[in-house]
PDB file of C-alpha atoms in Angstrom:
ATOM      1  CA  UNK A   4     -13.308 -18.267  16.042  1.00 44.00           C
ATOM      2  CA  UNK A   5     -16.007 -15.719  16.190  1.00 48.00           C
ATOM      3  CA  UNK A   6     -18.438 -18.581  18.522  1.00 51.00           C
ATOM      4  CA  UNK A   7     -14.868 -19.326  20.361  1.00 49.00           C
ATOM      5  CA  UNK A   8     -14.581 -15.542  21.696  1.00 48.00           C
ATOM      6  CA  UNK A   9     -18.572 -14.900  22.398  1.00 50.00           C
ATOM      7  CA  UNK A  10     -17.924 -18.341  24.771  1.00 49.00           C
ATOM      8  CA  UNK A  11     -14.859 -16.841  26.370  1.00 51.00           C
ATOM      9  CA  UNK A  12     -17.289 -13.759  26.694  1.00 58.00           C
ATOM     10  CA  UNK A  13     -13.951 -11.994  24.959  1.00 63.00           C
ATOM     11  CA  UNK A  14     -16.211  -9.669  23.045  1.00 65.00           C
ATOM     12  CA  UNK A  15     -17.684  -7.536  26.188  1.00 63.00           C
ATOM     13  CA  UNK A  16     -14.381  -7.305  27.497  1.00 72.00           C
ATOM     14  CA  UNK A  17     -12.579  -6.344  24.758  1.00 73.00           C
ATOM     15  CA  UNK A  18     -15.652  -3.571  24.729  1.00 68.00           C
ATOM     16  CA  UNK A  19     -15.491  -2.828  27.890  1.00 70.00           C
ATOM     17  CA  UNK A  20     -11.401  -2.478  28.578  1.00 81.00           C
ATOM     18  CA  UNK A  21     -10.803  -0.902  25.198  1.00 86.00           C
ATOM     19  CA  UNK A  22     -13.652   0.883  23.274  1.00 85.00           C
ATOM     20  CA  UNK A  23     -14.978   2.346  26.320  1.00 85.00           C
ATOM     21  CA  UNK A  24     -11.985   4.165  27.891  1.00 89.00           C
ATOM     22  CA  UNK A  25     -11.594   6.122  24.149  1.00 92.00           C
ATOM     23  CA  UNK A  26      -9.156   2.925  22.186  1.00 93.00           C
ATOM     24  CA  UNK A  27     -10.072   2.268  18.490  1.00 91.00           C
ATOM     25  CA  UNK A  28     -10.118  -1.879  17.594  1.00 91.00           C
ATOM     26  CA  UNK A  29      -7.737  -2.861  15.116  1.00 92.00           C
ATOM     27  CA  UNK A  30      -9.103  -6.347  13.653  1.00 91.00           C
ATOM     28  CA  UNK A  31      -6.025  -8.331  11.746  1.00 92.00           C
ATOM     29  CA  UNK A  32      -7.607 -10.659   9.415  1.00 92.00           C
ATOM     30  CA  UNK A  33      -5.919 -13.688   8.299  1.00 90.00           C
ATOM     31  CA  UNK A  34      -7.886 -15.981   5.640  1.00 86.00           C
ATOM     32  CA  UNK A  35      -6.581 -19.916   6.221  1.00 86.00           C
ATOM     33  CA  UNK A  36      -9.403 -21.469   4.375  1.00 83.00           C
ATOM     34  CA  UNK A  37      -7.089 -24.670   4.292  1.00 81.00           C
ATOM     35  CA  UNK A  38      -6.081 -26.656   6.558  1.00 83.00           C
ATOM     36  CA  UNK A  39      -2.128 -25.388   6.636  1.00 84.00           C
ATOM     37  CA  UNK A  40      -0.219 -22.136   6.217  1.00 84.00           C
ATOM     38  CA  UNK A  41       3.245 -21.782   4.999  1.00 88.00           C
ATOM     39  CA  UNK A  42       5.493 -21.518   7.372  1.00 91.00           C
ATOM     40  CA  UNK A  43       7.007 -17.818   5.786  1.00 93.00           C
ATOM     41  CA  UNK A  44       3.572 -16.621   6.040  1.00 91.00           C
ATOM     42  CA  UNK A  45       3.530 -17.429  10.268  1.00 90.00           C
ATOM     43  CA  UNK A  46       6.580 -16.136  10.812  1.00 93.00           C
ATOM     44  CA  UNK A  47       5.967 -12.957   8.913  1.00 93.00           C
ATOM     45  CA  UNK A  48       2.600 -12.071  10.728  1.00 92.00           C
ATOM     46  CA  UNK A  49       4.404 -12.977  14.195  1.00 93.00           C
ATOM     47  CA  UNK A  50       6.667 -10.390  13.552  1.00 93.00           C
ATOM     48  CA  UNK A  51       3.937  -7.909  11.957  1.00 92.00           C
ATOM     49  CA  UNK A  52       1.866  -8.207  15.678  1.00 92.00           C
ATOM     50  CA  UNK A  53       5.174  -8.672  17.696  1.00 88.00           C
ATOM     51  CA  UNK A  54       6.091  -6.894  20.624  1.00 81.00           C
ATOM     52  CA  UNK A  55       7.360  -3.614  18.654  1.00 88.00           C
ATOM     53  CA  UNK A  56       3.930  -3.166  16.950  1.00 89.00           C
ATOM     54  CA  UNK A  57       1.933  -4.488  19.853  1.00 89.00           C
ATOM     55  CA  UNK A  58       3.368  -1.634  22.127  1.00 91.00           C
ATOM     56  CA  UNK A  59       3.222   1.291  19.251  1.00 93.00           C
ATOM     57  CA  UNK A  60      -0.295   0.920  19.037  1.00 92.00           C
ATOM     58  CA  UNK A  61      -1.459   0.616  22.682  1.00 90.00           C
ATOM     59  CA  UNK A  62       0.408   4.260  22.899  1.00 92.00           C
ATOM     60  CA  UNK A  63      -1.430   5.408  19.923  1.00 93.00           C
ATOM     61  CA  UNK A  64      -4.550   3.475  22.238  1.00 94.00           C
ATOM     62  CA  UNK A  65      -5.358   0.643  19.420  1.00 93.00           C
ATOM     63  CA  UNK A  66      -5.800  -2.715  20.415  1.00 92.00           C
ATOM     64  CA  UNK A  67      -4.869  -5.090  17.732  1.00 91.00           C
ATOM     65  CA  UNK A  68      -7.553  -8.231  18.079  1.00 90.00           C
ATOM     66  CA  UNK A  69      -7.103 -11.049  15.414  1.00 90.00           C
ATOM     67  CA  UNK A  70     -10.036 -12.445  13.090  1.00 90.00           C
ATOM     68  CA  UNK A  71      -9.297 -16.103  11.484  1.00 89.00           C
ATOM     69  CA  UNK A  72     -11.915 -16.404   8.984  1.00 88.00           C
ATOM     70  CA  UNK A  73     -11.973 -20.181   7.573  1.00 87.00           C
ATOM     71  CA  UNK A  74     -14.516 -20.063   5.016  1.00 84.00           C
ATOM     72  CA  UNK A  75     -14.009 -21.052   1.014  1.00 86.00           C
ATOM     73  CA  UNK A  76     -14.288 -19.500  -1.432  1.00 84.00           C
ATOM     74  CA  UNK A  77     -11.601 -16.824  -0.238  1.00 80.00           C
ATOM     75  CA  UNK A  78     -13.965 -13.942  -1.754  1.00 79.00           C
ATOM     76  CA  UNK A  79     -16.760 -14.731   0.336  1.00 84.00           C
ATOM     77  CA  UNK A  80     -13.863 -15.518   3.286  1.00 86.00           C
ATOM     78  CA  UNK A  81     -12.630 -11.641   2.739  1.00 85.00           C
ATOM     79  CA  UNK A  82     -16.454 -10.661   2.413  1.00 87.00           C
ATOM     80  CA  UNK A  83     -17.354 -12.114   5.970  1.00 90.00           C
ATOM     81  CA  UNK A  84     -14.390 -11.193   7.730  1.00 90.00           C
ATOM     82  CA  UNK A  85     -14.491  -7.838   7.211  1.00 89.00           C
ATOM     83  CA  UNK A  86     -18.655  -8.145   8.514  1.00 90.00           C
ATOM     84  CA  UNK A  87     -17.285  -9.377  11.333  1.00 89.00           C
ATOM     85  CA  UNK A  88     -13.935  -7.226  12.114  1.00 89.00           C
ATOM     86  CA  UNK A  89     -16.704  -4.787  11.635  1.00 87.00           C
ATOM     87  CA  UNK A  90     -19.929  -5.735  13.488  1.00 85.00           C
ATOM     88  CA  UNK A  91     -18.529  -8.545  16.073  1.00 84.00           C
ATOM     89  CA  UNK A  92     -15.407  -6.642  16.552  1.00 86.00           C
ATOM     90  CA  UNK A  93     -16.342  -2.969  16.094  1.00 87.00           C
ATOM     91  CA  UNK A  94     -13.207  -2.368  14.204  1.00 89.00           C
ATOM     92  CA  UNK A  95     -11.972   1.107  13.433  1.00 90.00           C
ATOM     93  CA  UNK A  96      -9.079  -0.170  11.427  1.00 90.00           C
ATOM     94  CA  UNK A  97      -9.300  -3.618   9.550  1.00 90.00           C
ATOM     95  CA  UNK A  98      -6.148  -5.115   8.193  1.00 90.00           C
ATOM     96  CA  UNK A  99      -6.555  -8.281   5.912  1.00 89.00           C
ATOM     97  CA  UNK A 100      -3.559 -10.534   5.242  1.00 88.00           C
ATOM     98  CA  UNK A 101      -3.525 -12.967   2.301  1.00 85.00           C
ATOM     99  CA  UNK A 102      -1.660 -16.171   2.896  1.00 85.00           C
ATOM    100  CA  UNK A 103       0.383 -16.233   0.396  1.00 84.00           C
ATOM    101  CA  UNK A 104       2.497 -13.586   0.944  1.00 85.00           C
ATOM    102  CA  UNK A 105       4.995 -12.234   3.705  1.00 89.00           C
ATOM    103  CA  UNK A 106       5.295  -8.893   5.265  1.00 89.00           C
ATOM    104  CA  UNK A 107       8.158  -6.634   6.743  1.00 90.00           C
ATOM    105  CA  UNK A 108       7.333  -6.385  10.721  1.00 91.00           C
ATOM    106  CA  UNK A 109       6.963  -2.850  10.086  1.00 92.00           C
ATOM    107  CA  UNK A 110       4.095  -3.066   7.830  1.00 89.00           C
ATOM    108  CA  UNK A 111       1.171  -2.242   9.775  1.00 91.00           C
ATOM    109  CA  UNK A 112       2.728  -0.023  11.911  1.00 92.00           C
ATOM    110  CA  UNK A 113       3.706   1.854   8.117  1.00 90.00           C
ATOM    111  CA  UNK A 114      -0.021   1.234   6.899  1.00 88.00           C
ATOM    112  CA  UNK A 115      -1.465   3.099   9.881  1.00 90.00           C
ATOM    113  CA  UNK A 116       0.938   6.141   9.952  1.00 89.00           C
ATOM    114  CA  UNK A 117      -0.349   6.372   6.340  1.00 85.00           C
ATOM    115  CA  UNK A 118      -3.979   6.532   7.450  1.00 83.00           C
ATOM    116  CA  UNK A 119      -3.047   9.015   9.706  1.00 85.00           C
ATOM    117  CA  UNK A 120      -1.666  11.970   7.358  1.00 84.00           C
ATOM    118  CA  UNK A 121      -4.483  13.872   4.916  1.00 83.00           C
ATOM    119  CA  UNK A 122      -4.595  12.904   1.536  1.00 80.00           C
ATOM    120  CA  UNK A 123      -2.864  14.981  -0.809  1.00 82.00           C
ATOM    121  CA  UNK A 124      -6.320  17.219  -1.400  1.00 84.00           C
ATOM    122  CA  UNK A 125      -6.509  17.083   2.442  1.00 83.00           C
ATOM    123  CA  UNK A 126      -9.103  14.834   2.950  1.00 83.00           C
ATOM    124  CA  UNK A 127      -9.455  11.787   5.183  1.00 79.00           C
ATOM    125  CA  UNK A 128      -7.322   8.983   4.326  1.00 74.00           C
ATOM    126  CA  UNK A 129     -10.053   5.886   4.143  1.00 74.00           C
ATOM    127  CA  UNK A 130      -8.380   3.218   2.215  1.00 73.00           C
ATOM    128  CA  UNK A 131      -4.447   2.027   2.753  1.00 72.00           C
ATOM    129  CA  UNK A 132      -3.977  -0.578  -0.067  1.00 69.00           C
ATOM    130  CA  UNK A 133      -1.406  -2.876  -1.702  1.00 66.00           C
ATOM    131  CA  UNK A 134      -0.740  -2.879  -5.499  1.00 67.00           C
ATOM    132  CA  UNK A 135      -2.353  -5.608  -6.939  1.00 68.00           C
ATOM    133  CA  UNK A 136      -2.318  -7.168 -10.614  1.00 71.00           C
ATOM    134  CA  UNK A 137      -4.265  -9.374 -12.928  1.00 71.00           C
ATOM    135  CA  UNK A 138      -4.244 -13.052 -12.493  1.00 73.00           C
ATOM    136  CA  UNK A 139      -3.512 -13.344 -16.592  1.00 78.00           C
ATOM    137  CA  UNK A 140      -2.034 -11.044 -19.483  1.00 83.00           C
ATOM    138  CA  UNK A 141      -1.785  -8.421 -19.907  1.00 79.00           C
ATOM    139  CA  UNK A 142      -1.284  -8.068 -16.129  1.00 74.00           C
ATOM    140  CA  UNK A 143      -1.889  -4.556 -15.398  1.00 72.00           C
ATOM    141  CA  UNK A 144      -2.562  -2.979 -11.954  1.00 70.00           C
ATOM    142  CA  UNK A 145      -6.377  -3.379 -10.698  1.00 67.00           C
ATOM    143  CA  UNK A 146      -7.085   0.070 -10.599  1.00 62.00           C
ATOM    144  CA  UNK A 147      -9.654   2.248 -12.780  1.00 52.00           C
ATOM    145  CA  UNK A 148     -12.093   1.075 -14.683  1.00 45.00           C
ATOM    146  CA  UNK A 149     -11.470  -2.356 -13.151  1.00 43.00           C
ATOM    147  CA  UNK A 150     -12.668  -0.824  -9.278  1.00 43.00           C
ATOM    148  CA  UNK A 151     -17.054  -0.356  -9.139  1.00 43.00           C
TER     149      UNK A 151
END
């Protein structure tokens, strides 16, 4: 994908159109280290980078690009793609997708509003993340002592 766009010379424009007249990027990233998706999954990003979200974030001045990173294992897939929203990109905002779930169409619209308020100490909001839980028992939130 990444080769694909430097042909296209996609990157300089994207540059030049967006980051230069004051836009921040934000890179989507959607892991498909297989060779299909399920169908729930499609259908649910679709809506996430529709028309509704596409048009609330070019008046905020974001420009949603999309990253497809293909590589296996998914850890180093998540790894690269966010060294690439980040260096081939320039993301300001990077917004990673897993596969195997689906999403409300007003999810990243809700994720970046979130970003947008100061934290309850009033500090920058950095991070915007799911709840996620062990893969066996006891399955308890990653959180704590299980973050480095």
């Amino acid at each position: 994908m990444i080769d694909a766009a430097k042909d296209l010379k996609l990157l300089p424009m994207i540059k030049e159109q967006y980051k230069d007249k004051g836009y921040k990027i934000l890179c989507v990233v959607l892991p498909i280290t297989g060779e299909w998706v399920y169908r729930r999954f499609l259908e649910s990003v679709i809506g996430v980078l529709g028309g509704d979200a596409y048009n609330y974030f070019l008046a905020d001045k974001v420009k949603i690009v999309v990253h497809i990173g293909t590589d296996f294992p998914i850890c180093h897939n998540r790894n690269k793609s966010i060294l690439a929203a980040k260096y081939t990109w320039g993301a300001d905002y990077i917004m990673q997708f897993d596969a195997d779930q689906t999403f409300n169409i007003t999810t990243l619209m809700d994720l970046y509003e979130r970003m947008q308020k100061p934290a309850p100490d009033g500090s920058e909001v950095e991070v915007v993340s799911g709840m996620y839980f062990m893969k066996r028992a006891p399955f308890r939130p990653v959180l704590g002592p299980y973050v480095k």
